[in-house]
Tab-separated table of C-alpha atoms in Angstrom:
chain	number	residue	atom	x	y	z
A	389	MET	CA	96.765	-38.340	-90.270
A	390	SER	CA	96.275	-40.842	-87.507
A	391	VAL	CA	93.543	-43.211	-88.896
A	392	PRO	CA	90.163	-43.311	-86.357
A	393	GLN	CA	89.831	-47.098	-85.312
A	394	PRO	CA	86.940	-48.883	-85.976
A	395	ALA	CA	83.833	-48.765	-83.887
A	396	HIS	CA	83.422	-52.422	-83.894
A	397	THR	CA	86.078	-55.559	-84.373
A	398	THR	CA	84.276	-58.409	-85.759
A	399	ALA	CA	82.063	-57.907	-88.358
A	400	PRO	CA	78.458	-60.479	-89.124
A	401	PHE	CA	79.503	-61.541	-92.171
A	402	PRO	CA	81.620	-64.532	-93.131
A	403	VAL	CA	85.318	-63.935	-93.971
A	404	ASP	CA	86.228	-64.174	-97.557
A	405	VAL	CA	88.581	-67.467	-97.581
A	406	ALA	CA	89.675	-65.935	-100.674
A	407	GLY	CA	90.868	-62.578	-100.331
A	408	PRO	CA	93.600	-61.071	-98.267
A	409	ALA	CA	92.404	-60.258	-94.152
A	410	PRO	CA	91.244	-56.825	-92.938
A	411	ARG	CA	95.502	-54.856	-91.725
A	412	ALA	CA	95.701	-53.698	-88.063
A	413	LEU	CA	95.814	-50.062	-88.621
A	414	THR	CA	99.022	-48.900	-89.287
A	415	SER	CA	101.162	-46.856	-91.100
A	416	LEU	CA	100.352	-47.554	-94.372
A	417	PRO	CA	101.976	-47.571	-97.885
A	418	ASP	CA	102.177	-44.355	-100.118
A	419	ALA	CA	100.726	-47.184	-103.604
A	420	PRO	CA	100.220	-50.959	-102.529
A	421	VAL	CA	98.233	-52.429	-105.093
A	422	VAL	CA	95.766	-54.614	-104.712
A	423	GLU	CA	96.399	-58.389	-106.719
A	424	THR	CA	93.575	-60.125	-108.587
A	425	ARG	CA	92.228	-62.312	-106.375
A	426	PRO	CA	92.804	-66.277	-107.371
A	427	TRP	CA	88.705	-67.038	-108.145
A	428	GLN	CA	88.449	-64.881	-110.035
A	429	ARG	CA	91.502	-65.605	-112.207
A	430	ARG	CA	90.005	-69.421	-111.554
A	431	LEU	CA	86.712	-68.688	-112.906
A	432	THR	CA	87.984	-67.093	-115.990
A	433	HIS	CA	90.136	-69.838	-117.004
A	434	THR	CA	87.203	-72.014	-116.002
A	435	ALA	CA	84.989	-69.824	-118.564
A	436	LEU	CA	87.486	-69.990	-121.146
A	437	GLY	CA	87.902	-74.434	-120.334
A	438	VAL	CA	83.950	-74.803	-121.053
A	439	ASP	CA	83.839	-72.283	-124.265
A	440	VAL	CA	86.332	-74.047	-125.573
A	441	CYS	CA	85.060	-77.421	-125.074
A	442	ALA	CA	81.540	-76.327	-126.504
A	443	VAL	CA	82.859	-75.665	-129.823
A	444	VAL	CA	85.280	-78.214	-130.223
A	445	ALA	CA	82.725	-81.070	-128.819
A	446	VAL	CA	80.644	-79.693	-131.688
A	447	ILE	CA	83.633	-79.646	-134.277
A	448	THR	CA	83.737	-83.589	-133.198
A	449	VAL	CA	80.115	-84.309	-134.213
A	450	LEU	CA	81.027	-82.828	-137.289
A	451	LEU	CA	84.002	-84.731	-137.875
A	452	VAL	CA	82.153	-87.980	-137.522
A	453	VAL	CA	79.026	-87.140	-139.579
A	454	ASN	CA	81.633	-86.334	-142.018
A	455	ALA	CA	83.410	-89.735	-141.479
A	456	PHE	CA	80.798	-91.591	-142.449
A	457	HIS	CA	79.403	-89.383	-145.205
A	458	ILE	CA	75.605	-88.603	-143.405
A	459	TYR	CA	75.588	-84.848	-144.363
A	460	GLY	CA	77.494	-82.240	-145.522
A	461	ARG	CA	80.926	-81.506	-146.817
A	462	PRO	CA	84.014	-82.345	-145.238
A	463	LEU	CA	86.015	-80.102	-142.546
A	464	SER	CA	89.173	-78.688	-143.718
A	465	LEU	CA	92.284	-79.181	-141.132
A	466	GLY	CA	92.484	-75.204	-141.366
A	467	LEU	CA	89.324	-74.428	-139.906
A	468	VAL	CA	88.931	-77.729	-137.692
A	469	VAL	CA	91.904	-76.136	-135.581
A	470	ILE	CA	90.996	-71.905	-136.470
A	471	LEU	CA	87.131	-72.257	-135.214
A	472	PRO	CA	88.212	-72.970	-131.724
A	473	VAL	CA	90.502	-70.121	-132.139
A	474	ALA	CA	87.963	-68.230	-133.598
A	475	TRP	CA	85.253	-68.738	-131.029
A	476	VAL	CA	86.934	-67.738	-127.752
A	477	VAL	CA	88.656	-64.543	-129.837
A	478	ALA	CA	84.763	-63.398	-130.474
A	479	LEU	CA	83.829	-64.058	-127.216
A	480	ALA	CA	86.630	-61.628	-125.784
A	481	LEU	CA	86.290	-59.264	-128.228
A	482	GLY	CA	82.535	-59.493	-127.221
A	483	ARG	CA	84.304	-58.995	-123.177
A	484	ALA	CA	82.707	-62.623	-122.107
A	485	TYR	CA	85.624	-62.762	-120.265
A	486	GLU	CA	85.688	-59.687	-117.748
A	487	PRO	CA	85.797	-61.057	-113.851
A	488	ARG	CA	82.481	-58.241	-112.690
A	489	MET	CA	80.294	-59.663	-115.186
A	490	LEU	CA	81.167	-63.604	-114.940
A	491	GLY	CA	78.631	-65.840	-112.703
A	492	THR	CA	76.274	-62.301	-112.330
A	493	GLY	CA	73.260	-60.931	-113.716
A	494	ALA	CA	71.630	-62.285	-117.517
A	495	GLU	CA	74.752	-59.701	-118.877
A	496	GLU	CA	77.351	-62.293	-118.959
A	497	PHE	CA	74.250	-64.775	-121.138
A	498	ARG	CA	73.673	-61.446	-123.773
A	499	ARG	CA	77.686	-60.692	-124.285
A	500	LEU	CA	78.015	-64.960	-124.698
A	501	ILE	CA	74.862	-64.629	-127.581
A	502	ALA	CA	76.093	-61.912	-128.568
A	503	SER	CA	79.302	-62.342	-129.898
A	504	ALA	CA	78.530	-66.195	-131.351
A	505	PHE	CA	76.163	-64.575	-133.585
A	506	GLY	CA	78.748	-61.470	-134.860
A	507	LEU	CA	81.292	-65.036	-134.784
A	508	MET	CA	77.949	-66.506	-137.532
A	509	VAL	CA	78.021	-63.089	-139.183
A	510	VAL	CA	81.558	-62.923	-139.684
A	511	ILE	CA	82.151	-65.854	-140.959
A	512	ALA	CA	78.136	-66.011	-143.229
A	513	LEU	CA	80.526	-62.649	-145.011
A	514	LEU	CA	83.797	-64.288	-145.279
A	515	SER	CA	82.311	-67.291	-147.380
A	516	PHE	CA	80.298	-65.460	-149.629
A	517	GLY	CA	83.051	-62.295	-150.053
A	518	LEU	CA	86.050	-64.615	-150.395
A	519	ARG	CA	84.092	-67.449	-152.464
A	520	LEU	CA	85.599	-69.606	-149.481
A	521	GLN	CA	84.018	-73.541	-149.179
A	522	VAL	CA	82.691	-73.020	-146.023
A	523	SER	CA	79.546	-75.702	-145.143
A	524	ARG	CA	76.343	-73.887	-144.496
A	525	GLY	CA	75.633	-76.831	-141.889
A	526	LEU	CA	78.374	-75.323	-139.819
A	527	VAL	CA	77.012	-71.482	-139.340
A	528	VAL	CA	73.327	-72.762	-139.961
A	529	ALA	CA	73.725	-76.009	-137.298
A	530	ALA	CA	77.235	-76.416	-135.544
A	531	LEU	CA	77.761	-72.807	-134.299
A	532	PRO	CA	74.141	-72.287	-132.881
A	533	CYS	CA	74.527	-76.068	-131.261
A	534	ALA	CA	77.812	-74.520	-129.602
A	535	LEU	CA	76.667	-71.543	-128.232
A	536	VAL	CA	73.698	-74.172	-126.649
A	537	LEU	CA	76.436	-75.875	-124.922
A	538	ASP	CA	77.915	-72.944	-124.092
A	539	LEU	CA	75.525	-71.466	-122.204
A	540	VAL	CA	74.553	-74.860	-119.868
A	541	GLY	CA	78.309	-74.464	-119.439
A	542	ARG	CA	77.939	-70.682	-118.199
A	543	TYR	CA	75.317	-71.596	-116.426
A	544	ALA	CA	76.954	-74.741	-114.208
A	545	VAL	CA	80.122	-73.164	-113.931
A	546	ARG	CA	76.955	-70.102	-112.432
A	547	LYS	CA	76.150	-72.761	-110.104
A	548	TRP	CA	79.019	-74.252	-108.860
A	549	LEU	CA	80.041	-70.221	-108.275
A	550	HIS	CA	76.529	-69.421	-105.858
A	551	ALA	CA	77.098	-72.284	-104.113
A	552	ARG	CA	80.862	-71.508	-103.360
A	553	ARG	CA	79.542	-67.676	-102.310
A	554	ARG	CA	76.529	-68.576	-99.521
A	555	ALA	CA	79.997	-70.560	-98.468
A	556	GLY	CA	80.779	-67.360	-97.814
A	557	ALA	CA	83.969	-67.988	-100.897
A	558	CYS	CA	84.834	-66.388	-103.830
A	559	MET	CA	83.792	-62.706	-102.572
A	560	ARG	CA	84.308	-58.908	-103.436
A	561	ARG	CA	84.927	-56.856	-100.247
A	562	VAL	CA	82.719	-54.387	-99.886
A	563	LEU	CA	84.043	-50.262	-98.689
A	564	LEU	CA	80.438	-48.766	-97.824
A	565	VAL	CA	80.404	-45.111	-97.712
A	566	GLY	CA	76.663	-43.691	-96.917
A	567	THR	CA	74.383	-42.816	-94.277
A	568	SER	CA	74.517	-44.928	-91.379
A	569	SER	CA	70.952	-45.611	-92.050
A	570	TRP	CA	71.809	-46.875	-95.918
A	571	VAL	CA	74.678	-48.477	-94.736
A	572	ASP	CA	72.566	-51.193	-92.967
A	573	ASP	CA	70.110	-51.577	-95.437
A	574	VAL	CA	72.710	-52.336	-98.462
A	575	ALA	CA	74.236	-54.153	-95.742
A	576	GLY	CA	72.017	-56.245	-94.976
A	577	ARG	CA	69.919	-56.934	-99.273
A	578	MET	CA	74.245	-58.051	-99.320
A	579	ALA	CA	73.930	-60.312	-96.794
A	580	ARG	CA	70.649	-61.742	-98.735
A	581	THR	CA	72.011	-62.071	-101.289
A	582	PRO	CA	75.464	-64.307	-101.411
A	583	HIS	CA	74.924	-65.288	-104.631
A	584	VAL	CA	75.583	-61.417	-106.219
A	585	GLY	CA	79.177	-62.492	-104.552
A	586	LEU	CA	79.596	-58.959	-102.502
A	587	GLN	CA	80.369	-58.588	-98.824
A	588	PRO	CA	80.516	-55.248	-97.091
A	589	VAL	CA	83.534	-55.815	-94.776
A	590	GLY	CA	83.396	-51.958	-93.627
A	591	CYS	CA	81.760	-48.534	-93.934
A	592	CYS	CA	82.743	-44.596	-93.863
A	593	LEU	CA	79.870	-42.128	-92.431
A	594	PRO	CA	79.761	-38.252	-92.683
A	595	GLU	CA	79.584	-38.093	-89.034
A	596	GLY	CA	82.777	-40.855	-88.703
A	597	PRO	CA	83.509	-43.692	-86.103
A	598	ALA	CA	80.113	-42.955	-84.032
A	599	VAL	CA	78.506	-45.060	-81.837
A	600	ARG	CA	76.406	-48.135	-83.567
A	601	GLY	CA	74.075	-51.050	-82.940
A	602	SER	CA	76.531	-54.085	-82.043
A	603	GLY	CA	75.440	-55.234	-85.392
A	604	ALA	CA	76.854	-53.242	-86.939
A	605	LEU	CA	79.477	-53.110	-89.528
A	606	PRO	CA	83.289	-51.584	-88.319
A	607	THR	CA	83.005	-47.777	-88.674
A	608	TYR	CA	86.444	-46.825	-90.704
A	609	GLY	CA	86.119	-43.043	-90.122
A	610	ASP	CA	84.062	-40.271	-92.047
A	611	TYR	CA	84.696	-38.672	-95.591
A	612	ASP	CA	88.632	-38.458	-95.353
A	613	GLY	CA	89.355	-41.631	-94.498
A	614	ILE	CA	88.032	-43.612	-97.846
A	615	VAL	CA	91.570	-44.488	-99.403
A	616	GLU	CA	92.748	-45.526	-96.230
A	617	ALA	CA	90.076	-47.678	-95.878
A	618	VAL	CA	90.691	-49.231	-98.699
A	619	GLN	CA	94.178	-50.545	-98.068
A	620	ASN	CA	93.072	-51.296	-94.160
A	621	THR	CA	90.020	-53.810	-95.108
A	622	GLY	CA	91.207	-55.065	-98.331
A	623	ALA	CA	88.492	-53.840	-100.303
A	624	THR	CA	87.845	-53.898	-103.878
A	625	VAL	CA	84.660	-51.860	-103.806
A	626	VAL	CA	83.657	-48.910	-102.621
A	627	ALA	CA	80.237	-48.487	-103.105
A	628	VAL	CA	79.040	-44.681	-102.582
A	629	SER	CA	76.102	-43.144	-101.157
A	630	PRO	CA	75.465	-39.055	-103.133
A	631	SER	CA	75.419	-36.425	-100.813
A	632	GLU	CA	76.123	-32.784	-100.272
A	633	ARG	CA	79.795	-33.648	-99.095
A	634	MET	CA	79.928	-36.726	-101.456
A	635	GLU	CA	79.031	-34.238	-104.676
A	636	PRO	CA	80.337	-34.978	-108.467
A	637	THR	CA	83.824	-33.009	-108.074
A	638	ALA	CA	83.905	-35.312	-104.666
A	639	LEU	CA	83.056	-38.523	-106.358
A	640	ARG	CA	85.350	-37.945	-109.297
A	641	ARG	CA	88.304	-37.180	-106.931
A	642	LEU	CA	87.672	-40.590	-105.341
A	643	ALA	CA	87.515	-42.349	-108.040
A	644	TRP	CA	91.171	-41.311	-109.488
A	645	ASP	CA	92.587	-42.152	-106.331
A	646	LEU	CA	90.972	-45.776	-105.409
A	647	GLU	CA	92.307	-46.333	-109.497
A	648	LYS	CA	95.687	-46.517	-107.609
A	649	HIS	CA	94.855	-49.249	-105.690
A	650	ARG	CA	92.594	-50.943	-108.403
A	651	ALA	CA	89.900	-50.380	-106.350
A	652	GLU	CA	86.435	-49.682	-108.600
A	653	ILE	CA	83.098	-47.380	-107.219
A	654	VAL	CA	80.018	-47.772	-107.900
A	655	VAL	CA	77.562	-45.183	-107.255
A	656	SER	CA	73.979	-46.104	-105.692
A	657	PRO	CA	71.744	-43.660	-107.483
A	658	ASN	CA	69.255	-43.523	-105.016
A	659	LEU	CA	66.699	-44.629	-107.756
A	660	VAL	CA	64.417	-47.602	-105.482
A	661	ASP	CA	63.927	-50.185	-107.594
A	662	CYS	CA	64.206	-49.183	-110.740
A	663	VAL	CA	66.703	-50.994	-113.354
A	664	GLY	CA	67.632	-52.499	-116.644
A	665	PRO	CA	65.686	-51.006	-119.127
A	666	ARG	CA	63.761	-48.538	-117.799
A	667	ILE	CA	67.350	-46.153	-117.081
A	668	ARG	CA	69.068	-44.032	-119.236
A	669	ILE	CA	71.892	-42.829	-119.481
A	670	ARG	CA	71.645	-38.968	-121.119
A	671	PRO	CA	74.894	-36.834	-121.299
A	672	VAL	CA	73.855	-33.528	-121.519
A	673	ASP	CA	77.079	-31.025	-122.449
A	674	GLY	CA	79.394	-33.422	-120.162
A	675	LEU	CA	76.859	-34.348	-117.554
A	676	PRO	CA	75.471	-37.503	-117.778
A	677	LEU	CA	71.563	-37.787	-116.648
A	678	LEU	CA	69.736	-40.526	-115.661
A	679	GLU	CA	66.837	-40.991	-117.399
A	680	VAL	CA	64.486	-43.296	-116.088
A	681	GLU	CA	60.753	-44.454	-118.801
A	682	GLN	CA	58.119	-44.984	-117.728
A	683	PRO	CA	57.173	-48.212	-116.502
A	684	ARG	CA	55.056	-50.452	-118.990
A	685	LEU	CA	51.716	-50.765	-117.603
A	686	SER	CA	49.751	-50.613	-120.564
A	687	GLY	CA	49.454	-50.429	-124.541
A	688	PRO	CA	50.512	-53.811	-127.028
A	689	HIS	CA	53.478	-54.325	-124.149
A	690	ARG	CA	50.015	-55.176	-121.710
A	691	ILE	CA	47.943	-56.437	-124.469
A	692	LEU	CA	50.537	-58.821	-125.587
A	693	LYS	CA	51.527	-60.006	-122.343
A	694	SER	CA	47.785	-61.059	-121.481
A	695	CYS	CA	47.334	-62.944	-125.317
A	696	ILE	CA	50.761	-65.289	-124.026
A	697	ASP	CA	49.414	-65.386	-120.539
A	698	ARG	CA	45.887	-66.729	-122.267
A	699	LEU	CA	47.791	-69.249	-124.180
A	700	LEU	CA	49.689	-69.948	-121.975
A	701	ALA	CA	46.919	-71.430	-119.441
A	702	LEU	CA	44.921	-73.154	-122.181
A	703	SER	CA	47.767	-74.845	-122.822
A	704	LEU	CA	48.783	-75.816	-119.118
A	705	LEU	CA	44.683	-77.083	-118.704
A	706	VAL	CA	44.751	-79.411	-121.279
A	707	LEU	CA	47.819	-81.149	-120.662
A	708	LEU	CA	47.837	-80.966	-117.189
A	709	ALA	CA	43.915	-82.330	-117.150
A	710	PRO	CA	43.986	-85.586	-115.995
A	711	LEU	CA	46.223	-84.569	-112.947
A	712	LEU	CA	43.480	-81.333	-112.163
A	713	VAL	CA	40.726	-84.666	-111.910
A	714	ALA	CA	43.177	-86.894	-109.574
A	715	LEU	CA	43.556	-83.967	-107.410
A	716	ALA	CA	40.167	-82.834	-107.181
A	717	ILE	CA	39.320	-86.425	-106.063
A	718	ALA	CA	41.564	-86.490	-103.474
A	719	VAL	CA	40.173	-84.124	-102.168
A	720	ARG	CA	37.137	-84.573	-102.152
A	721	ALA	CA	37.862	-88.183	-101.098
A	722	THR	CA	40.143	-86.831	-97.860
A	723	SER	CA	38.611	-84.758	-96.447
A	724	GLU	CA	34.812	-83.216	-95.804
A	725	GLY	CA	33.444	-80.107	-98.371
A	726	PRO	CA	33.841	-79.721	-102.163
A	727	ALA	CA	36.994	-80.163	-103.888
A	728	LEU	CA	37.545	-76.200	-105.106
A	729	PHE	CA	37.752	-73.272	-102.580
A	730	ARG	CA	36.797	-69.769	-103.802
A	731	GLN	CA	38.085	-66.582	-101.993
A	732	PRO	CA	37.634	-63.108	-102.823
A	733	ARG	CA	41.171	-61.776	-104.078
A	734	ILE	CA	41.810	-58.114	-105.385
A	735	GLY	CA	43.041	-57.827	-108.737
A	736	ALA	CA	44.573	-55.262	-110.898
A	737	HIS	CA	42.916	-52.049	-109.973
A	738	GLY	CA	41.246	-52.652	-107.560
A	739	ARG	CA	38.716	-55.003	-109.249
A	740	GLU	CA	37.526	-58.491	-107.267
A	741	PHE	CA	37.127	-61.827	-108.074
A	742	GLN	CA	36.817	-64.955	-107.032
A	743	LEU	CA	40.165	-67.208	-106.918
A	744	LEU	CA	39.950	-70.491	-107.421
A	745	LYS	CA	42.337	-72.866	-105.285
A	746	PHE	CA	41.933	-76.763	-104.420
A	747	ARG	CA	40.845	-77.310	-101.063
A	748	THR	CA	43.707	-77.759	-98.099
A	749	MET	CA	41.769	-76.620	-95.532
A	750	HIS	CA	38.514	-78.286	-93.694
A	751	THR	CA	35.802	-77.084	-93.710
A	752	GLY	CA	34.875	-73.272	-91.615
A	753	ALA	CA	38.151	-72.642	-91.633
A	754	GLU	CA	37.865	-69.038	-92.015
A	755	GLN	CA	35.999	-68.519	-88.884
A	756	ARG	CA	38.485	-70.365	-86.937
A	757	ILE	CA	41.269	-67.137	-87.894
A	758	ALA	CA	39.983	-65.242	-84.684
A	759	GLU	CA	41.458	-68.170	-82.211
A	760	LEU	CA	44.454	-68.310	-83.834
A	761	ALA	CA	44.946	-64.842	-84.479
A	762	ALA	CA	47.825	-64.713	-81.297
A	763	ALA	CA	49.893	-67.558	-82.998
A	764	ASN	CA	50.134	-65.327	-86.448
A	765	GLU	CA	54.016	-65.503	-87.584
A	766	SER	CA	52.925	-62.819	-89.598
A	767	ASP	CA	55.144	-59.086	-89.473
A	768	GLY	CA	52.371	-57.326	-91.963
A	769	ALA	CA	48.793	-57.985	-93.587
A	770	LEU	CA	49.235	-61.593	-94.025
A	771	PHE	CA	48.275	-64.713	-91.439
A	772	LYS	CA	50.470	-66.958	-91.254
A	773	MET	CA	51.289	-70.166	-89.264
A	774	HIS	CA	53.851	-72.744	-90.272
A	775	ARG	CA	51.478	-75.594	-88.078
A	776	ASP	CA	48.304	-74.446	-89.228
A	777	PRO	CA	45.535	-77.156	-87.401
A	778	ARG	CA	43.136	-75.671	-89.926
A	779	VAL	CA	45.572	-77.220	-93.492
A	780	THR	CA	44.395	-81.271	-93.822
A	781	ARG	CA	47.012	-83.615	-94.272
A	782	LEU	CA	46.538	-83.878	-98.556
A	783	GLY	CA	46.452	-80.108	-98.564
A	784	ARG	CA	49.832	-79.548	-96.339
A	785	TRP	CA	51.485	-81.977	-99.445
A	786	LEU	CA	49.285	-80.007	-101.794
A	787	ARG	CA	51.039	-76.453	-100.339
A	788	HIS	CA	54.567	-77.850	-100.128
A	789	HIS	CA	54.624	-78.382	-104.141
A	790	SER	CA	51.731	-75.438	-104.823
A	791	LEU	CA	49.508	-78.186	-106.699
A	792	ASP	CA	46.742	-76.439	-104.934
A	793	GLU	CA	47.013	-73.270	-106.950
A	794	LEU	CA	47.016	-75.216	-110.425
A	795	PRO	CA	42.787	-74.227	-110.654
A	796	GLN	CA	44.257	-70.319	-111.008
A	797	LEU	CA	44.900	-71.317	-114.163
A	798	ILE	CA	40.998	-70.696	-114.771
A	799	ASN	CA	41.318	-67.256	-113.298
A	800	VAL	CA	44.377	-66.722	-115.875
A	801	LEU	CA	41.639	-67.735	-118.452
A	802	ARG	CA	39.172	-65.587	-117.603
A	803	GLY	CA	41.954	-62.936	-118.075
A	804	GLN	CA	41.264	-62.258	-113.911
A	805	MET	CA	45.038	-63.087	-113.348
A	806	SER	CA	48.652	-63.556	-115.130
A	807	VAL	CA	51.271	-66.624	-115.277
A	808	VAL	CA	53.809	-64.006	-113.463
A	809	GLY	CA	52.811	-61.267	-111.156
A	810	PRO	CA	52.285	-59.877	-107.662
A	811	ARG	CA	50.442	-62.057	-104.846
A	812	PRO	CA	46.924	-61.542	-105.023
A	813	PRO	CA	45.649	-60.138	-101.736
A	814	LEU	CA	42.953	-60.477	-99.514
A	815	PRO	CA	40.514	-57.284	-99.413
A	816	GLY	CA	41.176	-57.559	-95.818
A	817	GLU	CA	44.849	-56.514	-96.726
A	818	VAL	CA	44.199	-54.193	-98.939
A	819	SER	CA	41.861	-52.023	-96.839
A	820	ARG	CA	45.547	-51.817	-94.938
A	821	TYR	CA	47.153	-50.672	-97.218
A	822	GLU	CA	49.561	-47.283	-97.053
A	823	PRO	CA	49.463	-45.313	-100.536
A	824	ASP	CA	52.911	-46.048	-101.594
A	825	VAL	CA	52.076	-50.644	-101.405
A	826	ARG	CA	48.061	-49.758	-103.680
A	827	ARG	CA	50.511	-49.719	-106.793
A	828	ARG	CA	50.900	-53.585	-106.768
A	829	LEU	CA	47.752	-53.031	-107.671
A	830	MET	CA	48.322	-52.034	-111.257
A	831	VAL	CA	49.098	-54.382	-112.648
A	832	ARG	CA	47.332	-58.721	-112.185
A	833	PRO	CA	48.394	-60.885	-109.861
A	834	GLY	CA	50.430	-63.646	-110.603
A	835	LEU	CA	50.367	-67.429	-110.330
A	836	THR	CA	53.562	-67.704	-110.329
A	837	GLY	CA	55.797	-64.433	-109.013
A	838	LEU	CA	58.975	-62.801	-107.264
A	839	TRP	CA	57.245	-63.674	-104.018
A	840	GLN	CA	56.682	-67.215	-104.647
A	841	VAL	CA	60.680	-67.718	-106.184
A	842	SER	CA	61.832	-65.890	-103.532
A	843	GLY	CA	60.891	-67.803	-100.600
A	844	ARG	CA	57.567	-67.225	-100.237
A	845	SER	CA	56.230	-67.354	-96.486
A	846	ASP	CA	59.765	-67.307	-95.219
A	847	LEU	CA	59.466	-64.015	-96.767
A	848	THR	CA	59.075	-60.998	-94.245
A	849	TRP	CA	56.074	-58.235	-95.097
A	850	HIS	CA	58.335	-55.893	-96.484
A	851	GLU	CA	60.643	-57.858	-98.141
A	852	SER	CA	57.017	-59.219	-100.406
A	853	VAL	CA	55.593	-55.502	-101.197
A	854	ARG	CA	59.191	-54.837	-102.322
A	855	LEU	CA	59.246	-58.147	-104.401
A	856	ASP	CA	56.173	-56.858	-105.238
A	857	LEU	CA	56.721	-53.440	-106.362
A	858	PHE	CA	60.314	-53.951	-108.168
A	859	TYR	CA	58.317	-55.888	-110.750
A	860	VAL	CA	55.092	-53.859	-110.958
A	861	GLU	CA	57.918	-51.018	-111.871
A	862	ASN	CA	60.447	-53.370	-114.141
A	863	TRP	CA	57.671	-55.554	-115.915
A	864	SER	CA	59.410	-56.850	-119.244
A	865	LEU	CA	59.233	-60.317	-121.057
A	866	ALA	CA	62.134	-61.530	-120.484
A	867	LEU	CA	61.732	-60.987	-116.144
A	868	ASP	CA	58.806	-63.047	-116.758
A	869	VAL	CA	60.472	-66.042	-118.713
A	870	MET	CA	63.440	-65.574	-115.573
A	871	ILE	CA	60.874	-65.630	-113.074
A	872	LEU	CA	59.145	-68.713	-114.851
A	873	TRP	CA	62.591	-70.294	-114.866
A	874	LYS	CA	62.721	-69.855	-111.260
A	875	THR	CA	59.647	-71.100	-110.761
A	876	VAL	CA	60.293	-75.306	-111.102
A	877	PRO	CA	63.016	-75.051	-108.765
A	878	ALA	CA	61.209	-73.455	-106.384
A	879	VAL	CA	57.915	-75.323	-105.901
A	880	ILE	CA	60.716	-78.388	-105.925
A	881	SER	CA	62.163	-77.111	-103.081
A	882	GLY	CA	59.308	-76.146	-100.930
A	883	ARG	CA	60.968	-74.022	-99.684
A	884	GLY	CA	59.066	-70.751	-97.835
A	885	ALA	CA	55.145	-72.786	-98.999
A	886	TYR	CA	52.847	-74.061	-95.645
């Protein structure tokens, strides 16, 4: 069977410098083998080296401490030799070296922590059961310290990998299989998040190589040509959207065919913005069903979040009190008007409250929105302008470093806001909300959130709404901690703050 030519020969994505270039659509071998990419082997070896260095560093410290008789029982030579090996074996058994897990998501760190604690439990049990003379400091202090060092090292490796991926290297080539609209949406998401390491290189559409836009991915035939498209693009991942033609039996057969080419298949469940703990697989007579739990928007989880919010807000207000006073004096001294600016915003369940900020604009700025409407750079209900003439010189600096937002800690203490949550909208914005967008009002707005760590004012209206809805649907304490962790570099860089 002849393979159809792609509709476009140039893809709008960076070339994978570490992978093979797509081959011409000529005769295909019967059973090609896609080799593991060199960058994947180097990444695994680097992770292994970091793990060994972490435990060796801790052992070295213990040897120095014991040499000066500062603390603990002397370490035996056998333990010094065996411990790094046991550390690596424990991580390997915990599947912490799988290439698909390295550099992506929290699963890599979860496996590291689980493997390390498993090793500590094994050492403690062997020491007790076999009456081995193992120093308590080894289990209580040394191994946890090795774990911390290992996590820091793995995080450094991840940041290096993300920088390489943003440059177009170390990518996994992806063939998208689905409708034209689904392919365009997924390709756009992958292009916006290059650190994930997925590079779309082509697609297969149910209608075949139909004429598409000039910026579209090259099309390699219909669903009957998926295997040939994998061979021609060098794809190692096939992302599939379920449809009438791609039903369970066809998916199973496709997975069997892709095994010969060492390409994995991933299936989009078509559950937008539902991830992580909310999704469970419940088998029914061999049929895997995806169970989607209700969002954690009430009950004990909400009470716990509220308590943590107020405790954190009170602590920060006390700690930052001198800075807040200095900024208030600076605002009053550099422009006419009060130091604090109060503005009505909409909180949880549509309740209005007065949001507090350091004033960054000249007085009467809100009355000038009408005359600046033509310069609005937003594509939605917001008003955004890079060089807003209403902003004072000090206000521009405060916005760049998000210092104008600090008085909102008082709103958090009052229970009107959370430390982490969706962006607090204006009443005028809410009046123009579509029904789906109103779901972002199910939780308290936040001092920071996914919108802030993802670009702030550089985001489009659609992207801002999508991030807020994602947060509402998937809230957890772990997600809040992740956002807070990313807030610090986002504030320092000032990206999207104007």
